[in-house]
Coordinates of N, CA, C and O in Angstrom, one line a residue:
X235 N 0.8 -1.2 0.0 CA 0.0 0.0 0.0 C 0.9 1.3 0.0 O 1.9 1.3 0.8
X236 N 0.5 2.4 -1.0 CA 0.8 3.4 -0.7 C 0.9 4.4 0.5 O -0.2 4.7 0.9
X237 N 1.9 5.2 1.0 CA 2.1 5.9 1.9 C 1.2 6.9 1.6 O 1.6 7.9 2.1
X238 N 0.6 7.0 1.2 CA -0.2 9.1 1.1 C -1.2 9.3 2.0 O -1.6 10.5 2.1
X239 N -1.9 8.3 2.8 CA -3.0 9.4 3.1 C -2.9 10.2 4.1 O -3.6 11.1 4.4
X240 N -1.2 9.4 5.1 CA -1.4 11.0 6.2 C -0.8 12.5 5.4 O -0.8 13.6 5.8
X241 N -0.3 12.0 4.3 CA -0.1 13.3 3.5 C -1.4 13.8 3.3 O -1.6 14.9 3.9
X242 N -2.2 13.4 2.6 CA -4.0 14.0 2.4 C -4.3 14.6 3.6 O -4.7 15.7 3.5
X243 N -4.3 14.1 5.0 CA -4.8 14.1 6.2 C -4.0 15.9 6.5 O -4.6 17.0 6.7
X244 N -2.8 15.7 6.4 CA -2.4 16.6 6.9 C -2.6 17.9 6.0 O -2.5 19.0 6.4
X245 N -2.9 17.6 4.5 CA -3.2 18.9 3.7 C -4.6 19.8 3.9 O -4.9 21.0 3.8
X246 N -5.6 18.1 4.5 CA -6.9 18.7 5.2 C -6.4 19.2 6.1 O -6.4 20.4 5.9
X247 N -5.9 18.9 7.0 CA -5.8 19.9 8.1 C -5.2 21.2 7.7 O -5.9 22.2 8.0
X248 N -4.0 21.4 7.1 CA -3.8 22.7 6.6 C -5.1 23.6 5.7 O -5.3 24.8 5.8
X249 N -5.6 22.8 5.0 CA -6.4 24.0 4.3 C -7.6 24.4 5.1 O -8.3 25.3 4.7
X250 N -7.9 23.7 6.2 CA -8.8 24.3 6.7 C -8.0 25.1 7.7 O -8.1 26.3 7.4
X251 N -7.4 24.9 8.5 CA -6.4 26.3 9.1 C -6.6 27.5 8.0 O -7.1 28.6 8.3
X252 N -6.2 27.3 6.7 CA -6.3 28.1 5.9 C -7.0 29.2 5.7 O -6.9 30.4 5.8
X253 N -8.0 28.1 5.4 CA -9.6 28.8 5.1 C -10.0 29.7 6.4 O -10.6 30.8 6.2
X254 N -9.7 29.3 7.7 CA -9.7 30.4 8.4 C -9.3 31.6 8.7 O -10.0 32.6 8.9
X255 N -7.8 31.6 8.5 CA -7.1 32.6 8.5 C -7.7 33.6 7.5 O -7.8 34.8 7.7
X256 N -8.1 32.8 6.2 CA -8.6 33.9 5.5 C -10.0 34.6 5.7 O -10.4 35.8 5.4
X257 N -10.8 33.5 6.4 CA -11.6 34.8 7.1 C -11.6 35.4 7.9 O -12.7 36.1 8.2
X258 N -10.4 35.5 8.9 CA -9.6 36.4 9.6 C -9.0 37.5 8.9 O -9.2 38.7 9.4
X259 N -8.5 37.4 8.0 CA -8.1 38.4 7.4 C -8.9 39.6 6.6 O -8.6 40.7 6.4
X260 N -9.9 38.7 6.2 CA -10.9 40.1 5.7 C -11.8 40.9 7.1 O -12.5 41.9 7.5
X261 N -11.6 40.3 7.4 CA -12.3 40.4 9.1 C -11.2 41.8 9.8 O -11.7 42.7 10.5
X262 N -9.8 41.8 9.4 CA -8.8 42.3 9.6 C -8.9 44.0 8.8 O -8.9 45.2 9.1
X263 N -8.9 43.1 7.5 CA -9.2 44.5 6.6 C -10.3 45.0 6.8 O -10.1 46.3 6.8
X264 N -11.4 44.7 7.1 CA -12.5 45.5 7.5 C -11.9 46.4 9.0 O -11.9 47.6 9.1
X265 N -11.4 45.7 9.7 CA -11.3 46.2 10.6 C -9.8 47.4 10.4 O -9.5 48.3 11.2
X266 N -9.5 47.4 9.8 CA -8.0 48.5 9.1 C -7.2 48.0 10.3 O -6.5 48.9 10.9
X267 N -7.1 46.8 10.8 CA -5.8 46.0 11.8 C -4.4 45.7 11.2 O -4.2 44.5 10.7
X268 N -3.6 46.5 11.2 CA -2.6 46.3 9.9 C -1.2 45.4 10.8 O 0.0 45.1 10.5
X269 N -1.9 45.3 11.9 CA -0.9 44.2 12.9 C -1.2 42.7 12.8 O -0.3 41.9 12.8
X270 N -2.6 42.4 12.8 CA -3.3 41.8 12.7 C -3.3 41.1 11.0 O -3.5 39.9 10.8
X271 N -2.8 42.3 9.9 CA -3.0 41.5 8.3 C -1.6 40.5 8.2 O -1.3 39.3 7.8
X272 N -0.7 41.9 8.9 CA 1.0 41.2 8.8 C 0.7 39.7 9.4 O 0.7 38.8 8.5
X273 N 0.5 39.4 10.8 CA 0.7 38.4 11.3 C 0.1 37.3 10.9 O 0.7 36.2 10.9
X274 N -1.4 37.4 10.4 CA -2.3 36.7 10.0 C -1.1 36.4 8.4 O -0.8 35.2 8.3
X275 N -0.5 37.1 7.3 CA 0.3 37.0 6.1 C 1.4 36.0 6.4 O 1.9 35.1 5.6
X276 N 1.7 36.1 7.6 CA 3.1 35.5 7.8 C 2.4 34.0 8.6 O 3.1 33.0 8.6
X277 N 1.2 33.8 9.2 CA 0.8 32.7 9.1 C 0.4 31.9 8.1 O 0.5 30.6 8.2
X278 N -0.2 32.5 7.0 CA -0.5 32.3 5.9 C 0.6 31.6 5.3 O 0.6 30.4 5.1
X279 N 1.6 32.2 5.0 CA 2.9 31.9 4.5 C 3.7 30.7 4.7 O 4.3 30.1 3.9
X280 N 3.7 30.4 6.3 CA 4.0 29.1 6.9 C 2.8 27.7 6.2 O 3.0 26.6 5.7
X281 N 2.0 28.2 6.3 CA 1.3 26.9 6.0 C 1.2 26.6 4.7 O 0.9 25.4 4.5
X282 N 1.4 27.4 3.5 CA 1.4 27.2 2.3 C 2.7 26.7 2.3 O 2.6 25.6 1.8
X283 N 4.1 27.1 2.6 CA 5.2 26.8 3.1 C 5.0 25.1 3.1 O 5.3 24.2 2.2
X284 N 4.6 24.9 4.1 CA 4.4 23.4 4.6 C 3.7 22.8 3.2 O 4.3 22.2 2.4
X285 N 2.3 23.1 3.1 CA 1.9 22.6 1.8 C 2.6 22.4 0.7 O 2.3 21.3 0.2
X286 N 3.5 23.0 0.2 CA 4.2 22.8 -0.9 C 5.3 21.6 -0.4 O 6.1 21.0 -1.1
X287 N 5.4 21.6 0.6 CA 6.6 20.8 1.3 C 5.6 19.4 0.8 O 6.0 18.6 0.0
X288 N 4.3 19.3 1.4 CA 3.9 18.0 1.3 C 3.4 17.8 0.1 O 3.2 16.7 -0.2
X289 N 3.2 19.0 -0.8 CA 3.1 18.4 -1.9 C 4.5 17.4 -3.1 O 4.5 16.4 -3.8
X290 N 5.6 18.5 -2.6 CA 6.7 17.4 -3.2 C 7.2 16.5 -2.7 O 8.3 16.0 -3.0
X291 N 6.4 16.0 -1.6 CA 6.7 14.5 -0.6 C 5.8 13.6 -1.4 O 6.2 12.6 -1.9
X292 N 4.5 14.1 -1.5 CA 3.5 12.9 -2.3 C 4.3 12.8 -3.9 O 4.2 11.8 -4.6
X293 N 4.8 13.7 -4.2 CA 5.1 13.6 -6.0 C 5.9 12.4 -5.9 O 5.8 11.5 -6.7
X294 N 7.0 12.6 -4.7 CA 8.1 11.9 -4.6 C 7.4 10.6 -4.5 O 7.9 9.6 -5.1
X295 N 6.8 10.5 -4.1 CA 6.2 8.9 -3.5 C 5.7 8.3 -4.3 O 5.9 7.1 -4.6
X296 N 4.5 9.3 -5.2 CA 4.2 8.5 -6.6 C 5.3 8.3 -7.5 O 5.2 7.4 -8.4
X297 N 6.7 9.3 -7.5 CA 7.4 8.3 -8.8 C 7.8 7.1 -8.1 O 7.4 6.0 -8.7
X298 N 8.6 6.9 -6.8 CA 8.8 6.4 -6.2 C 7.9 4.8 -6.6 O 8.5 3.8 -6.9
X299 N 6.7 4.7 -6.5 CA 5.9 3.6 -6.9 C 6.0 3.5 -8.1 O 5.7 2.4 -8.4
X300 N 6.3 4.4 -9.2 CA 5.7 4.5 -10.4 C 4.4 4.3 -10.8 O 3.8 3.5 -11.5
X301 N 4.0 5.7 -9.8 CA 2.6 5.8 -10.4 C 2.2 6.7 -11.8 O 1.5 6.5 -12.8
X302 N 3.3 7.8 -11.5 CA 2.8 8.8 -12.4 C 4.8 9.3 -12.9 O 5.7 9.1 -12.0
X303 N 5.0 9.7 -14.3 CA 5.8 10.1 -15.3 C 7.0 10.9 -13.8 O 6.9 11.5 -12.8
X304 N 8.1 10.4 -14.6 CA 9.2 10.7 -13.2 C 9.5 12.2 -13.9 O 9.5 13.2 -13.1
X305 N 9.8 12.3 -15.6 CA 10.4 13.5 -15.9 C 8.8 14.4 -15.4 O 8.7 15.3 -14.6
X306 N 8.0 14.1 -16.0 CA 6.8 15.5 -15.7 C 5.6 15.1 -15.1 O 4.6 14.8 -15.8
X307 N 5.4 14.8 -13.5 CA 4.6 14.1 -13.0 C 3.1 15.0 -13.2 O 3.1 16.2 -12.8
X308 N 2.0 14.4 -13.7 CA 0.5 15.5 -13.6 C 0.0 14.7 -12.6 O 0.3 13.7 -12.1
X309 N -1.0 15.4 -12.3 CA -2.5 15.4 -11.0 C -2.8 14.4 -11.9 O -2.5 13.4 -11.4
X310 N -3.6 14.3 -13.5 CA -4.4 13.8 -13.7 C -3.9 12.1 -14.2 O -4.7 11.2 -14.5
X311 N -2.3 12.1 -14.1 CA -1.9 10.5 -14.3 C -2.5 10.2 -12.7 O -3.4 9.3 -12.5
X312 N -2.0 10.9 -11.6 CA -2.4 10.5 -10.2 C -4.2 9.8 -10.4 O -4.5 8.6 -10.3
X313 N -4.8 10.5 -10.5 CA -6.4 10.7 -10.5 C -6.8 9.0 -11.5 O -7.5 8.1 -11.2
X314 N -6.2 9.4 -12.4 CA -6.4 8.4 -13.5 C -5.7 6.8 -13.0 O -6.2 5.8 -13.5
X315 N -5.0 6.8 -12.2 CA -4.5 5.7 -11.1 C -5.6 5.4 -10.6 O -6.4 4.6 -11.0
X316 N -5.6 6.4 -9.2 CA -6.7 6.1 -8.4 C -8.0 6.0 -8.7 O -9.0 6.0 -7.9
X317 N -8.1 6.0 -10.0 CA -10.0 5.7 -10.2 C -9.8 4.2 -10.7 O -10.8 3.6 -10.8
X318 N -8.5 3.6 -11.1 CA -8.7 2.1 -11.2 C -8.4 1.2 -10.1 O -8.3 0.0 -10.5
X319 N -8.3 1.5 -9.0 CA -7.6 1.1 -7.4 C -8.8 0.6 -7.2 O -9.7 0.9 -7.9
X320 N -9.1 -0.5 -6.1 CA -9.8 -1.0 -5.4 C -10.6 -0.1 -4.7 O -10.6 1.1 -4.8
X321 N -11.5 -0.9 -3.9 CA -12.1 -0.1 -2.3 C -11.1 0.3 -1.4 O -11.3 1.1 -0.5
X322 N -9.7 -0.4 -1.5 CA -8.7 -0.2 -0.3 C -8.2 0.9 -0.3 O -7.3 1.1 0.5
X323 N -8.7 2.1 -1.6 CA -8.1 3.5 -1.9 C -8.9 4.2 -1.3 O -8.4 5.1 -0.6
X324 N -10.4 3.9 -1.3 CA -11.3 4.7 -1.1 C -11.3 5.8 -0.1 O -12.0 6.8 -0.4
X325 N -10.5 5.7 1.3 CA -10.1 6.8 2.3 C -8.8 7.9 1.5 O -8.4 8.9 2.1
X326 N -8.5 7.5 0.6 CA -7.5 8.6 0.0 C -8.6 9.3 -1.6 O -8.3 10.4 -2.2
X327 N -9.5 8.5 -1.9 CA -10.1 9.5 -2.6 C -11.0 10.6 -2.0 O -11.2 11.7 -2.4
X328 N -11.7 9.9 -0.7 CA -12.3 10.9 0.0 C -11.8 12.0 0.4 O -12.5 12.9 0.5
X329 N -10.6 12.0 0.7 CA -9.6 12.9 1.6 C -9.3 13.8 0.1 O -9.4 15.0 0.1
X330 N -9.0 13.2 -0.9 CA -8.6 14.2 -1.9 C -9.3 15.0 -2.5 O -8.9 16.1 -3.0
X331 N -11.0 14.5 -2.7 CA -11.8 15.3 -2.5 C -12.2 16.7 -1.6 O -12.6 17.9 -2.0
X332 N -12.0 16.1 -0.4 CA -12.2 16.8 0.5 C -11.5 18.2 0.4 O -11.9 19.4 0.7
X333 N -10.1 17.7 -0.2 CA -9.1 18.8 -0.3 C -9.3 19.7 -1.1 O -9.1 20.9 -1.0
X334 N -9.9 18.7 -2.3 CA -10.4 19.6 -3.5 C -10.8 20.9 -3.1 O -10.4 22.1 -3.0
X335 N -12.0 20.2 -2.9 CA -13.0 21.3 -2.1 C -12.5 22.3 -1.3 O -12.3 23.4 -1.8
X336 N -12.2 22.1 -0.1 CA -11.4 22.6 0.6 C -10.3 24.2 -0.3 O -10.4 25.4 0.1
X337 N -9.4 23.7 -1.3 CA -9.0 24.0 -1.9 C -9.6 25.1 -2.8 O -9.1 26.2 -3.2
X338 N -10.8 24.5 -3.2 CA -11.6 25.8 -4.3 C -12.0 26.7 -2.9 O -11.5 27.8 -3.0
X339 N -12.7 26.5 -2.0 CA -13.0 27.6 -1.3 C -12.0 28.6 -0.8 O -12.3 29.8 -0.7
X340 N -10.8 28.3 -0.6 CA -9.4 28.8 -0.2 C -9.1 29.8 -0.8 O -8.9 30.9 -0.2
X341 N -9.3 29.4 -2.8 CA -9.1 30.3 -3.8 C -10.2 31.8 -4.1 O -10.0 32.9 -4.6
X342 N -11.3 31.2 -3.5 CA -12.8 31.6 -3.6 C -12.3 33.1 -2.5 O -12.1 34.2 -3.0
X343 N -12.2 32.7 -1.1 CA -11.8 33.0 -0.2 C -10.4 34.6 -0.3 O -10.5 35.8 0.0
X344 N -9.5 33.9 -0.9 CA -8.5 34.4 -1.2 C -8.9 35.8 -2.4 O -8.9 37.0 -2.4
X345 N -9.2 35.1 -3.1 CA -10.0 36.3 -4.3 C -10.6 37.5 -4.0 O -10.4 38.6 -4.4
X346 N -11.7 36.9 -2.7 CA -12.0 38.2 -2.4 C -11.3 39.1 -2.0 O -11.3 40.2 -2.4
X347 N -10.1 38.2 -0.7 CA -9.8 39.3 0.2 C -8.7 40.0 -0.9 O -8.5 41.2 -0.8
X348 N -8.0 39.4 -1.8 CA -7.5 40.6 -2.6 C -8.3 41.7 -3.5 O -7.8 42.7 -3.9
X349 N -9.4 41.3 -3.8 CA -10.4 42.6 -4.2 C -10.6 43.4 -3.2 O -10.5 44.6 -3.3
X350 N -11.0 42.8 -1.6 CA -10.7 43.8 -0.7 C -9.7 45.0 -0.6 O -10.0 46.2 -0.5
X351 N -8.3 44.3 -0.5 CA -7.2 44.9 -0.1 C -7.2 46.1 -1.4 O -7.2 47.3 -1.0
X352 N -7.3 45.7 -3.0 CA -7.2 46.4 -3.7 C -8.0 47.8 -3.6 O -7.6 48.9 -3.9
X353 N -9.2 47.5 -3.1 CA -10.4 48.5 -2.7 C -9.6 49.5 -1.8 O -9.4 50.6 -2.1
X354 N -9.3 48.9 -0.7 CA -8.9 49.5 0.3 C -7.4 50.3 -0.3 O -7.2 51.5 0.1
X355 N -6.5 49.9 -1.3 CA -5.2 50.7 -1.7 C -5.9 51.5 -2.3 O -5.4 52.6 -2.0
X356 N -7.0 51.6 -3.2 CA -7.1 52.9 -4.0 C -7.7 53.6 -3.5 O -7.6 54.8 -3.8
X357 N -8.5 53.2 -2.3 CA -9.1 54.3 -1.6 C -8.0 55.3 -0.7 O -8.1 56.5 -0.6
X358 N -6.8 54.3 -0.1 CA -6.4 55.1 0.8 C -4.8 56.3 0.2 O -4.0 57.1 0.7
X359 N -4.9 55.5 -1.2 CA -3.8 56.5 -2.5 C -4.9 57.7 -2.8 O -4.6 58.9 -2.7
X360 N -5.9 57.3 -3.0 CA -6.9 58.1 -3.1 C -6.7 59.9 -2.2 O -6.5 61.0 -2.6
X361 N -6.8 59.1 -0.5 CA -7.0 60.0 0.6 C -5.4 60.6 0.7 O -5.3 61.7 1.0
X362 N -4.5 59.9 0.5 CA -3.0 60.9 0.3 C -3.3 61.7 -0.5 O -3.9 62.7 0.0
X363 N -3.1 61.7 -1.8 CA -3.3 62.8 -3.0 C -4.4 63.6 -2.6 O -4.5 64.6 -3.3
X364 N -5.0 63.6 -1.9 CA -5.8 64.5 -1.3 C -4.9 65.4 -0.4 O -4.6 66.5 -0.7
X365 N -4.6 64.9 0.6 CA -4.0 65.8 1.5 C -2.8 66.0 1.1 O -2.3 66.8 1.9
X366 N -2.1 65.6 0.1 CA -1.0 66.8 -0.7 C -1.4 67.6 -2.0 O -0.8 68.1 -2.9
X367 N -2.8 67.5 -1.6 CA -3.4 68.7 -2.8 C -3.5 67.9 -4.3 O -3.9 68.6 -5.3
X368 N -3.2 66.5 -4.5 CA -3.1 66.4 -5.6 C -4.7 66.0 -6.5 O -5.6 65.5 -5.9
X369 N -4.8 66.2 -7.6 CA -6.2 65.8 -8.1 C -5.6 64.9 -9.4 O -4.6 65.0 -10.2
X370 N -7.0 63.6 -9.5 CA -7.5 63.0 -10.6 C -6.9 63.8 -11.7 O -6.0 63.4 -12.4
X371 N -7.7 65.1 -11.8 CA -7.5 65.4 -13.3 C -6.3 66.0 -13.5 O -5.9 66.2 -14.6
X372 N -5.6 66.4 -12.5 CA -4.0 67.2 -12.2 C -2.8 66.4 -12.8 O -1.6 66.6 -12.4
X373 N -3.0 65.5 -13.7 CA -1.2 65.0 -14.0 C -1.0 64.7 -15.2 O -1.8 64.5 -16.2
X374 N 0.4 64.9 -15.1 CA 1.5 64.6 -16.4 C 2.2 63.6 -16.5 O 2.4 63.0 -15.5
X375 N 2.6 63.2 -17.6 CA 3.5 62.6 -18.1 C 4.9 62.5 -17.3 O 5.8 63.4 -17.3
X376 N 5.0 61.2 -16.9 CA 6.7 61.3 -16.7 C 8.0 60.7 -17.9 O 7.6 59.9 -18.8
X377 N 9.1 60.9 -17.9 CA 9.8 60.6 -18.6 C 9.8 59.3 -19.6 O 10.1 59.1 -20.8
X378 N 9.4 58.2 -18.3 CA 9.2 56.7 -18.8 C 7.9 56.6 -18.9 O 7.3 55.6 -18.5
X379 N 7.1 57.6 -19.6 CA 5.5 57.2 -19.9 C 4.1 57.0 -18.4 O 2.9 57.1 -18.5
X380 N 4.8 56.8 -17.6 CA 3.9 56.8 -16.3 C 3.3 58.1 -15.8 O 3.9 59.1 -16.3
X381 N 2.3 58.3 -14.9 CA 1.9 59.3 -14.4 C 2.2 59.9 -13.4 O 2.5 59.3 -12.4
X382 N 2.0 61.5 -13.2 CA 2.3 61.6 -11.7 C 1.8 62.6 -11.5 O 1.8 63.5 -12.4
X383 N 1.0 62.9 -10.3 CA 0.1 64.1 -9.8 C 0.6 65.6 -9.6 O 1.0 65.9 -8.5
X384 N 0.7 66.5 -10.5 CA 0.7 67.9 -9.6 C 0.4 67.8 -8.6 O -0.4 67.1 -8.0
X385 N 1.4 69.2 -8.0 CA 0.7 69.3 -6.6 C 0.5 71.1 -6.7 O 1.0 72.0 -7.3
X386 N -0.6 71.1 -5.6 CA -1.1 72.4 -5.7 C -0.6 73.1 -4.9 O 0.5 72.8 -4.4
X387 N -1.1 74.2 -4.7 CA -0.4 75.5 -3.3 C -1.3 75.0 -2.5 O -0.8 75.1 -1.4
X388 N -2.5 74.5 -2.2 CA -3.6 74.6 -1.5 C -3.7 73.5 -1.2 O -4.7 72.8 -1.7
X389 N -2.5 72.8 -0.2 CA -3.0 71.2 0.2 C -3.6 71.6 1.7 O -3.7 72.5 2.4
X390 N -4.0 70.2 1.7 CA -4.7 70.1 3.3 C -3.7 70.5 4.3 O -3.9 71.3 5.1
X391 N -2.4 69.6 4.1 CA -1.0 70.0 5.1 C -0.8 71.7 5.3 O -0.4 72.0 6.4
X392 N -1.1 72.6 4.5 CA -0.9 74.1 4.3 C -2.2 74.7 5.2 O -2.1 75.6 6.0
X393 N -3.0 74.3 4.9 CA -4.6 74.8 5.3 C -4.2 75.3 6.8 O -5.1 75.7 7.5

């Protein structure tokens, strides 16, 4: 029998840690907790960390058996395996489902909170250029083609 399913086991357990953090973190951005985004990022970061760790432990394992192509291993030789396996698989297709899932919500999850964050940068580039006077329709051309705001005599700083 193959070794994978406390690898499966432990990726469920990571993506659901996951999935929380990330609704910690929009929870964060709502709240403008910018101690709270970092730490929540840098836990983020560990566990994806780890995930990719266990993802090239299972690859290893399937060439290792020769399940799936040693030079370019895919998901879908894996899958295409396991759908001709016995019932004695059946706790590792559950689990891989699981992860699936798991997995799409993550992305689901994640999507938003960078539509958040992005909301939140233009708004608050927005509220600088304001208080150094600068406006929307105020800018020029810089040398390499990008833009850049005049600034007026009449910023909020001056007021």
């Amino acid at each position: 029998m193959i070794p994978i399913t406390p690898i499966f086991v432990r990726s469920k357990e990571i993506l659901k840690e996951l999935s929380s953090l990330l609704d910690k973190e929009r929870l964060a951005y709502g709240a403008l907790d910018s101690d709270a985004i970092i730490n929540l990022s840098e836990q983020k970061q560990t566990l994806l960390d780890e995930m990719n760790l266990l993802n090239e432990k299972r690859i290893n394992i399937l060439i290792k058996f020769d399940i799936v192509d040693r030079k370019q291993p895919t998901e879908e030789e894996f899958k295409s395996w396991l759908a001709l396996q016995d019932s004695s698989m059946d706790e590792v297709r559950l689990l891989m489902q699981e992860c699936e899932t798991l997995l799409q919500s993550c992305k689901v999850k994640n999507n938003t909170n960078a539509r958040v964050l992005n909301t939140l940068q233009k708004r608050n580039k927005h509220l600088f250029e304001l208080l150094q006077g600068h406006s929307s329709k105020n800018k020029v051309y810089t040398a390499r083609g990008s833009t850049r705001p005049i600034s007026s005599k009449h910023t909020l700083g001056r007021a």
